[in-house]
Amino acid sequence: MEPVGRPRAKKGILERLDSREVVVGDGGFLFTLEKRGFVKAGLWTPEAVVEHPSAVRQLHTEFLRAGADVLQTFTFSATEDNMESKWENVNAVACDLAREVADGGNALVAGGLCQTSLYKYHKDETRIKTLFRQQLEVFARKNVDFLIAEYFEHVEEAVWAVDVLREVGKPVAVTMCIGPEGDMHDVTPGECAVRLAQAGANIIGVNCRFGPQTSLQTMRLMKEGLRDSGLQAHLMVQCLGFHTPDCGKGGFVDLPEYPFGLEPRVATRWDIQKYTREAYNLGVRYIGGCCGFEPYHIRAIAEELAPERGFLPLASEKHGSWGSTLDMHTKPWIRARARREYWENLLPASGRPFCPSLSKPDA
């Protein structure tokens, strides 16, 4: 199959999912741009969209070329309480950057917001909904294609976000940053999914905090909860690009390596192809990534789903399926690696003989 980019017809997110098409999401911005020198760790706010717009535009472009059908606005934590007077301009410019790149490839733009720093301490529903509504007003003015509420530890706040986002009549996706143990108030993944569906979310799932396998375990529990309650919603997963089998309920933020020592945990492209196929077999039709997901990880999703999508992404021009381009190498033992069986069964070493394979969470 030759790389041909993407079909030219632009359809809405629900039109795609309702027809059982698979949608490829984009990857992580915060960690990637922090490593590139454009984001400061800590609050993880997205000033880069106005301070370094070319860096944000470039990453959008790389995700699009890798096969993403959706470009999320880089508006994580871009609320008034985190950014004071800068919040509105940051949200507006982020929408413009995502739209500029998306229109070059007939991708969709999703306006994204996340949990607030207020909920954990105050639970002021009126104030929190006001913060969500401020961002929503910018997204509506910029006419994003749909909306994503992501990275919620508490289902109650996620429901508040859904309540607000539904006010403008656009499709709403919501993802929680929880594992199989449920949210931070011990609401199970299945019950979280039920509450979000009852609130009116069209697309439900998880993002961030946990690696591929843990995230898929949580998705399975969400799917079961919806089924047992007789509810329906499209399923979405955007996991970490790191392996985190040893993290606790709080996810990777509690690991001692967070955030500057996670590189030994990075998933390979082959790990992501496996994750993609397992997600697809589970019935998930919106598959992307979050922190740690680089463009080559998104390409891996798009390549694994090429039979279902009917085409390869443009970035596959420089990448042979399952290492096939290695058959041109001068060394025979490297040529022998140009096959799927080799990469599927490889157990990669870390190269760190005195380091443990797992860590103990700090919390």
CSV table of C-alpha atoms in Angstrom, one decimal:
chain,number,residue,atom,x,y,z
A,1,MET,CA,0.0,0.0,0.0
A,2,GLU,CA,1.5,3.3,-1.1
A,3,PRO,CA,1.2,6.5,1.1
A,4,VAL,CA,-1.6,8.7,-0.3
A,5,GLY,CA,-2.2,11.1,2.5
A,6,ARG,CA,-5.9,11.1,3.4
A,7,PRO,CA,-9.3,11.0,1.7
A,8,ARG,CA,-10.3,14.4,0.4
A,9,ALA,CA,-13.8,14.4,1.7
A,10,LYS,CA,-14.0,16.2,5.1
A,11,LYS,CA,-16.6,14.6,7.4
A,12,GLY,CA,-17.5,15.6,11.0
A,13,ILE,CA,-16.3,13.5,13.9
A,14,LEU,CA,-19.7,11.9,14.6
A,15,GLU,CA,-20.4,11.3,10.9
A,16,ARG,CA,-17.1,9.3,10.8
A,17,LEU,CA,-17.7,7.4,14.0
A,18,ASP,CA,-21.3,6.7,13.4
A,19,SER,CA,-20.3,5.1,10.1
A,20,ARG,CA,-17.7,3.0,12.1
A,21,GLU,CA,-14.7,4.7,10.6
A,22,VAL,CA,-11.6,4.7,12.7
A,23,VAL,CA,-10.3,8.1,13.8
A,24,VAL,CA,-6.6,8.7,14.5
A,25,GLY,CA,-5.9,11.4,17.1
A,26,ASP,CA,-2.8,13.4,17.6
A,27,GLY,CA,0.0,13.1,20.2
A,28,GLY,CA,1.4,15.0,23.1
A,29,PHE,CA,2.4,18.6,23.1
A,30,LEU,CA,3.5,19.4,26.6
A,31,PHE,CA,6.3,16.9,27.0
A,32,THR,CA,7.4,17.2,23.4
A,33,LEU,CA,7.6,21.0,23.4
A,34,GLU,CA,9.2,21.0,26.9
A,35,LYS,CA,12.0,18.8,25.5
A,36,ARG,CA,12.3,21.1,22.5
A,37,GLY,CA,12.7,24.1,24.8
A,38,PHE,CA,9.3,25.8,24.4
A,39,VAL,CA,7.3,24.8,27.5
A,40,LYS,CA,8.1,25.1,31.1
A,41,ALA,CA,7.5,22.1,33.4
A,42,GLY,CA,5.4,22.7,36.5
A,43,LEU,CA,2.1,24.4,35.6
A,44,TRP,CA,2.5,23.1,32.0
A,45,THR,CA,0.7,26.1,30.5
A,46,PRO,CA,0.7,26.7,26.7
A,47,GLU,CA,2.3,30.2,26.3
A,48,ALA,CA,4.2,28.7,23.4
A,49,VAL,CA,1.3,29.4,21.1
A,50,VAL,CA,2.0,33.1,21.3
A,51,GLU,CA,5.7,33.1,22.2
A,52,HIS,CA,6.8,30.4,19.7
A,53,PRO,CA,3.9,29.8,17.3
A,54,SER,CA,6.3,28.3,14.7
A,55,ALA,CA,7.1,25.5,17.1
A,56,VAL,CA,3.5,24.7,17.8
A,57,ARG,CA,2.7,24.9,14.1
A,58,GLN,CA,5.5,22.5,13.3
A,59,LEU,CA,4.3,19.9,15.8
A,60,HIS,CA,0.8,20.1,14.4
A,61,THR,CA,2.3,19.6,10.9
A,62,GLU,CA,4.2,16.6,12.0
A,63,PHE,CA,1.2,14.9,13.6
A,64,LEU,CA,-0.9,15.7,10.5
A,65,ARG,CA,1.8,14.2,8.2
A,66,ALA,CA,2.0,11.1,10.5
A,67,GLY,CA,-1.7,10.4,9.9
A,68,ALA,CA,-3.7,12.3,12.5
A,69,ASP,CA,-7.3,13.0,11.6
A,70,VAL,CA,-7.8,15.4,14.5
A,71,LEU,CA,-5.6,18.3,15.7
A,72,GLN,CA,-6.3,19.4,19.2
A,73,THR,CA,-5.9,23.0,20.1
A,74,PHE,CA,-2.9,23.5,22.4
A,75,THR,CA,-5.0,24.9,25.2
A,76,PHE,CA,-4.2,22.6,28.1
A,77,SER,CA,-4.7,24.5,31.4
A,78,ALA,CA,-5.2,27.7,29.4
A,79,THR,CA,-7.8,29.1,31.8
A,80,GLU,CA,-8.0,32.5,33.5
A,81,ASP,CA,-7.0,31.0,36.9
A,82,ASN,CA,-3.7,29.6,35.4
A,83,MET,CA,-2.8,32.3,32.9
A,84,GLU,CA,-4.6,35.5,34.2
A,85,SER,CA,-5.0,38.0,31.4
A,86,LYS,CA,-3.2,35.9,28.8
A,87,TRP,CA,-5.7,33.2,28.6
A,88,GLU,CA,-8.0,34.6,25.9
A,89,ASN,CA,-5.3,35.4,23.4
A,90,VAL,CA,-3.6,32.0,24.0
A,91,ASN,CA,-6.9,30.2,23.3
A,92,ALA,CA,-7.6,32.2,20.2
A,93,VAL,CA,-4.1,31.8,18.7
A,94,ALA,CA,-4.1,28.1,19.5
A,95,CYS,CA,-7.3,27.7,17.5
A,96,ASP,CA,-5.9,29.6,14.6
A,97,LEU,CA,-2.7,27.5,14.5
A,98,ALA,CA,-4.6,24.2,14.6
A,99,ARG,CA,-7.0,25.4,11.9
A,100,GLU,CA,-4.2,26.6,9.7
A,101,VAL,CA,-2.5,23.2,9.7
A,102,ALA,CA,-5.7,21.1,9.7
A,103,ASP,CA,-7.1,22.8,6.6
A,104,GLY,CA,-4.0,21.8,4.7
A,105,GLY,CA,-4.9,18.1,5.2
A,106,ASN,CA,-8.7,18.1,5.7
A,107,ALA,CA,-8.3,17.2,9.4
A,108,LEU,CA,-10.7,18.2,12.1
A,109,VAL,CA,-9.9,20.8,14.9
A,110,ALA,CA,-10.9,19.9,18.4
A,111,GLY,CA,-11.1,22.6,21.0
A,112,GLY,CA,-9.7,21.2,24.2
A,113,LEU,CA,-10.0,22.0,27.9
A,114,CYS,CA,-9.0,20.1,31.0
A,115,GLN,CA,-9.6,19.9,34.8
A,116,THR,CA,-9.1,23.0,36.8
A,117,SER,CA,-6.8,23.6,39.7
A,118,LEU,CA,-9.8,24.8,41.8
A,119,TYR,CA,-11.8,21.6,42.0
A,120,LYS,CA,-9.5,19.7,44.4
A,121,TYR,CA,-9.6,22.5,47.0
A,122,HIS,CA,-12.9,24.4,46.5
A,123,LYS,CA,-15.4,22.5,44.3
A,124,ASP,CA,-17.0,25.8,43.4
A,125,GLU,CA,-19.2,24.6,40.6
A,126,THR,CA,-20.3,28.1,39.5
A,127,ARG,CA,-16.7,29.3,39.2
A,128,ILE,CA,-15.4,26.2,37.6
A,129,LYS,CA,-18.1,26.3,34.9
A,130,THR,CA,-17.3,29.9,34.3
A,131,LEU,CA,-13.7,29.0,33.5
A,132,PHE,CA,-14.9,26.3,31.1
A,133,ARG,CA,-17.4,28.6,29.5
A,134,GLN,CA,-14.7,31.3,28.9
A,135,GLN,CA,-12.7,28.8,26.9
A,136,LEU,CA,-15.8,27.5,25.2
A,137,GLU,CA,-16.7,31.0,24.0
A,138,VAL,CA,-13.4,31.3,22.2
A,139,PHE,CA,-13.8,27.8,20.7
A,140,ALA,CA,-17.2,28.7,19.4
A,141,ARG,CA,-16.1,32.0,18.0
A,142,LYS,CA,-13.3,30.2,16.2
A,143,ASN,CA,-15.7,27.5,15.0
A,144,VAL,CA,-13.7,24.4,16.0
A,145,ASP,CA,-15.2,21.2,14.7
A,146,PHE,CA,-15.9,19.6,18.0
A,147,LEU,CA,-14.9,19.8,21.7
A,148,ILE,CA,-12.8,17.6,24.0
A,149,ALA,CA,-12.8,17.8,27.8
A,150,GLU,CA,-9.7,15.8,28.8
A,151,TYR,CA,-7.5,14.9,31.8
A,152,PHE,CA,-10.1,14.7,34.6
A,153,GLU,CA,-9.4,12.9,37.8
A,154,HIS,CA,-12.9,13.4,39.2
A,155,VAL,CA,-16.0,12.4,37.3
A,156,GLU,CA,-18.0,15.1,39.0
A,157,GLU,CA,-15.9,17.9,37.4
A,158,ALA,CA,-15.9,16.0,34.1
A,159,VAL,CA,-19.7,16.1,34.1
A,160,TRP,CA,-19.6,19.8,34.8
A,161,ALA,CA,-17.4,20.2,31.7
A,162,VAL,CA,-19.7,18.2,29.6
A,163,ASP,CA,-22.7,20.3,30.8
A,164,VAL,CA,-20.9,23.5,29.7
A,165,LEU,CA,-19.5,22.2,26.4
A,166,ARG,CA,-22.9,20.9,25.2
A,167,GLU,CA,-24.2,24.5,25.3
A,168,VAL,CA,-23.0,25.3,21.8
A,169,GLY,CA,-24.4,22.2,20.1
A,170,LYS,CA,-21.1,20.8,18.9
A,171,PRO,CA,-20.1,17.1,19.5
A,172,VAL,CA,-18.5,16.5,22.8
A,173,ALA,CA,-15.7,14.1,23.7
A,174,VAL,CA,-14.6,13.6,27.3
A,175,THR,CA,-11.6,11.6,28.6
A,176,MET,CA,-10.6,10.9,32.2
A,177,CYS,CA,-7.0,10.4,33.4
A,178,ILE,CA,-7.9,7.4,35.5
A,179,GLY,CA,-6.8,3.8,35.7
A,180,PRO,CA,-8.7,0.6,36.5
A,181,GLU,CA,-9.2,1.7,40.2
A,182,GLY,CA,-11.4,4.6,39.1
A,183,ASP,CA,-11.4,8.3,39.9
A,184,MET,CA,-9.9,9.9,42.9
A,185,HIS,CA,-13.2,9.6,44.7
A,186,ASP,CA,-13.3,5.9,44.1
A,187,VAL,CA,-16.0,6.0,41.4
A,188,THR,CA,-15.3,3.0,39.2
A,189,PRO,CA,-14.4,3.4,35.5
A,190,GLY,CA,-17.7,1.8,34.5
A,191,GLU,CA,-19.7,4.2,36.7
A,192,CYS,CA,-17.7,7.2,35.3
A,193,ALA,CA,-18.6,6.2,31.8
A,194,VAL,CA,-22.3,5.9,32.7
A,195,ARG,CA,-22.3,9.3,34.4
A,196,LEU,CA,-20.6,10.9,31.4
A,197,ALA,CA,-23.0,9.3,28.9
A,198,GLN,CA,-26.0,10.4,31.0
A,199,ALA,CA,-24.6,13.9,30.9
A,200,GLY,CA,-24.7,13.8,27.1
A,201,ALA,CA,-21.1,13.1,26.0
A,202,ASN,CA,-20.9,11.7,22.5
A,203,ILE,CA,-17.4,10.2,22.9
A,204,ILE,CA,-16.0,8.7,26.2
A,205,GLY,CA,-12.7,7.4,27.2
A,206,VAL,CA,-9.4,7.9,28.9
A,207,ASN,CA,-6.2,9.9,28.3
A,208,CYS,CA,-2.8,10.4,29.9
A,209,ARG,CA,-1.6,9.3,33.3
A,210,PHE,CA,-1.3,5.6,32.3
A,211,GLY,CA,0.5,3.5,29.7
A,212,PRO,CA,-1.0,1.5,26.8
A,213,GLN,CA,-2.0,-1.7,28.5
A,214,THR,CA,-3.3,-0.1,31.7
A,215,SER,CA,-5.4,2.4,29.6
A,216,LEU,CA,-6.9,-0.5,27.6
A,217,GLN,CA,-7.9,-2.3,30.9
A,218,THR,CA,-9.7,0.9,31.9
A,219,MET,CA,-11.4,1.2,28.6
A,220,ARG,CA,-12.6,-2.4,28.9
A,221,LEU,CA,-14.2,-1.5,32.2
A,222,MET,CA,-15.8,1.6,30.8
A,223,LYS,CA,-17.2,-0.3,27.9
A,224,GLU,CA,-18.7,-2.9,30.3
A,225,GLY,CA,-20.2,-0.2,32.4
A,226,LEU,CA,-22.0,1.3,29.4
A,227,ARG,CA,-23.2,-2.1,28.2
A,228,ASP,CA,-24.5,-3.1,31.6
A,229,SER,CA,-26.5,0.2,31.8
A,230,GLY,CA,-27.9,-0.1,28.3
A,231,LEU,CA,-26.1,3.1,27.3
A,232,GLN,CA,-24.1,3.8,24.2
A,233,ALA,CA,-21.2,6.2,23.3
A,234,HIS,CA,-18.3,6.1,21.0
A,235,LEU,CA,-15.1,5.0,22.7
A,236,MET,CA,-11.8,7.0,22.7
A,237,VAL,CA,-8.3,6.3,24.1
A,238,GLN,CA,-5.2,8.5,24.2
A,239,CYS,CA,-2.7,6.9,26.5
A,240,LEU,CA,0.8,7.8,27.5
A,241,GLY,CA,3.7,7.0,25.3
A,242,PHE,CA,5.4,5.4,28.3
A,243,HIS,CA,5.1,2.0,30.0
A,244,THR,CA,3.8,2.4,33.5
A,245,PRO,CA,2.8,-1.0,34.9
A,246,ASP,CA,4.2,0.0,38.3
A,247,CYS,CA,2.3,3.2,38.9
A,248,GLY,CA,-0.5,3.5,41.5
A,249,LYS,CA,-3.9,5.0,41.3
A,250,GLY,CA,-2.5,8.5,40.6
A,251,GLY,CA,-0.7,7.4,37.4
A,252,PHE,CA,2.8,8.3,36.2
A,253,VAL,CA,2.9,11.6,38.1
A,254,ASP,CA,3.6,9.6,41.3
A,255,LEU,CA,6.6,7.7,39.8
A,256,PRO,CA,10.0,9.0,40.9
A,257,GLU,CA,11.0,9.4,37.2
A,258,TYR,CA,8.3,12.0,36.5
A,259,PRO,CA,8.7,14.2,34.6
A,260,PHE,CA,12.4,14.4,33.6
A,261,GLY,CA,13.6,10.7,33.8
A,262,LEU,CA,10.9,8.9,31.9
A,263,GLU,CA,12.9,8.2,28.7
A,264,PRO,CA,13.8,4.6,29.5
A,265,ARG,CA,10.0,3.9,29.6
A,266,VAL,CA,9.2,5.2,26.1
A,267,ALA,CA,7.1,2.8,24.1
A,268,THR,CA,8.5,1.6,20.8
A,269,ARG,CA,6.6,2.1,17.5
A,270,TRP,CA,5.9,-1.6,17.6
A,271,ASP,CA,4.4,-1.4,21.1
A,272,ILE,CA,2.1,1.3,19.7
A,273,GLN,CA,1.0,-0.9,16.8
A,274,LYS,CA,0.1,-3.6,19.3
A,275,TYR,CA,-1.8,-1.1,21.5
A,276,THR,CA,-3.7,0.2,18.4
A,277,ARG,CA,-4.8,-3.3,17.3
A,278,GLU,CA,-5.9,-4.2,20.8
A,279,ALA,CA,-7.8,-0.9,21.1
A,280,TYR,CA,-9.5,-1.5,17.7
A,281,ASN,CA,-10.4,-5.1,18.6
A,282,LEU,CA,-11.9,-3.8,21.9
A,283,GLY,CA,-14.3,-1.6,19.8
A,284,VAL,CA,-12.4,1.7,20.3
A,285,ARG,CA,-12.7,3.8,17.2
A,286,TYR,CA,-10.9,7.0,18.2
A,287,ILE,CA,-7.3,6.1,19.0
A,288,GLY,CA,-4.5,8.6,19.7
A,289,GLY,CA,-1.9,9.5,22.3
A,290,CYS,CA,-1.0,11.9,25.0
A,291,CYS,CA,2.2,12.8,26.9
A,292,GLY,CA,5.2,10.9,25.4
A,293,PHE,CA,3.5,10.3,22.1
A,294,GLU,CA,5.7,11.6,19.3
A,295,PRO,CA,4.8,11.9,15.6
A,296,TYR,CA,6.3,8.5,14.9
A,297,HIS,CA,4.0,6.9,17.4
A,298,ILE,CA,1.0,8.5,15.6
A,299,ARG,CA,2.4,7.1,12.3
A,300,ALA,CA,2.5,3.7,14.0
A,301,ILE,CA,-1.3,4.0,14.8
A,302,ALA,CA,-2.0,5.1,11.2
A,303,GLU,CA,0.1,2.3,9.7
A,304,GLU,CA,-1.5,-0.4,11.9
A,305,LEU,CA,-4.9,0.9,10.8
A,306,ALA,CA,-4.1,1.3,7.1
A,307,PRO,CA,-6.1,-1.8,6.1
A,308,GLU,CA,-9.2,-0.3,7.8
A,309,ARG,CA,-8.6,3.3,6.6
A,310,GLY,CA,-7.5,2.3,3.1
A,311,PHE,CA,-4.4,4.4,2.9
A,312,LEU,CA,-1.1,5.1,4.6
A,313,PRO,CA,0.0,8.5,6.0
A,314,LEU,CA,2.4,10.7,4.1
A,315,ALA,CA,5.1,10.0,6.7
A,316,SER,CA,5.1,6.4,5.6
A,317,GLU,CA,7.0,7.5,2.5
A,318,LYS,CA,10.1,7.4,4.7
A,319,HIS,CA,9.2,4.2,6.7
A,320,GLY,CA,8.9,0.6,5.5
A,321,SER,CA,6.3,-1.5,7.1
A,322,TRP,CA,7.7,-3.6,9.9
A,323,GLY,CA,11.3,-2.6,9.1
A,324,SER,CA,11.1,-3.7,5.5
A,325,THR,CA,13.6,-1.0,4.3
A,326,LEU,CA,16.3,-2.9,6.3
A,327,ASP,CA,16.5,-5.4,3.5
A,328,MET,CA,18.8,-3.0,1.7
A,329,HIS,CA,21.3,-3.0,4.5
A,330,THR,CA,24.9,-4.2,3.7
A,331,LYS,CA,25.1,-6.4,6.9
A,332,PRO,CA,23.2,-9.7,6.6
A,333,TRP,CA,22.2,-9.8,10.3
A,334,ILE,CA,20.5,-6.4,10.0
A,335,ARG,CA,18.8,-7.5,6.7
A,336,ALA,CA,17.4,-10.4,8.7
A,337,ARG,CA,15.5,-7.9,10.9
A,338,ALA,CA,13.4,-6.7,7.9
A,339,ARG,CA,10.4,-8.8,9.0
A,340,ARG,CA,7.4,-8.4,11.3
A,341,GLU,CA,8.1,-11.5,13.4
A,342,TYR,CA,11.5,-10.0,14.5
A,343,TRP,CA,10.1,-6.7,15.8
A,344,GLU,CA,6.9,-8.2,17.3
A,345,ASN,CA,8.9,-10.6,19.4
A,346,LEU,CA,11.8,-8.4,20.4
A,347,LEU,CA,12.4,-7.8,24.1
A,348,PRO,CA,14.3,-4.5,24.0
A,349,ALA,CA,17.0,-3.9,26.6
A,350,SER,CA,17.3,-0.6,28.4
A,351,GLY,CA,21.1,-0.6,28.4
A,352,ARG,CA,21.1,0.3,32.1
A,353,PRO,CA,22.5,-2.8,34.0
A,354,PHE,CA,22.2,-1.3,37.5
A,355,CYS,CA,18.7,0.1,37.1
A,356,PRO,CA,15.5,-1.7,38.2
A,357,SER,CA,12.8,-2.6,35.7
A,358,LEU,CA,10.1,-1.1,37.9
A,359,SER,CA,9.9,1.7,40.4
A,360,LYS,CA,8.0,2.4,43.6
A,361,PRO,CA,5.5,5.3,43.4
A,362,ASP,CA,6.1,8.1,45.8
A,363,ALA,CA,2.4,8.3,46.6
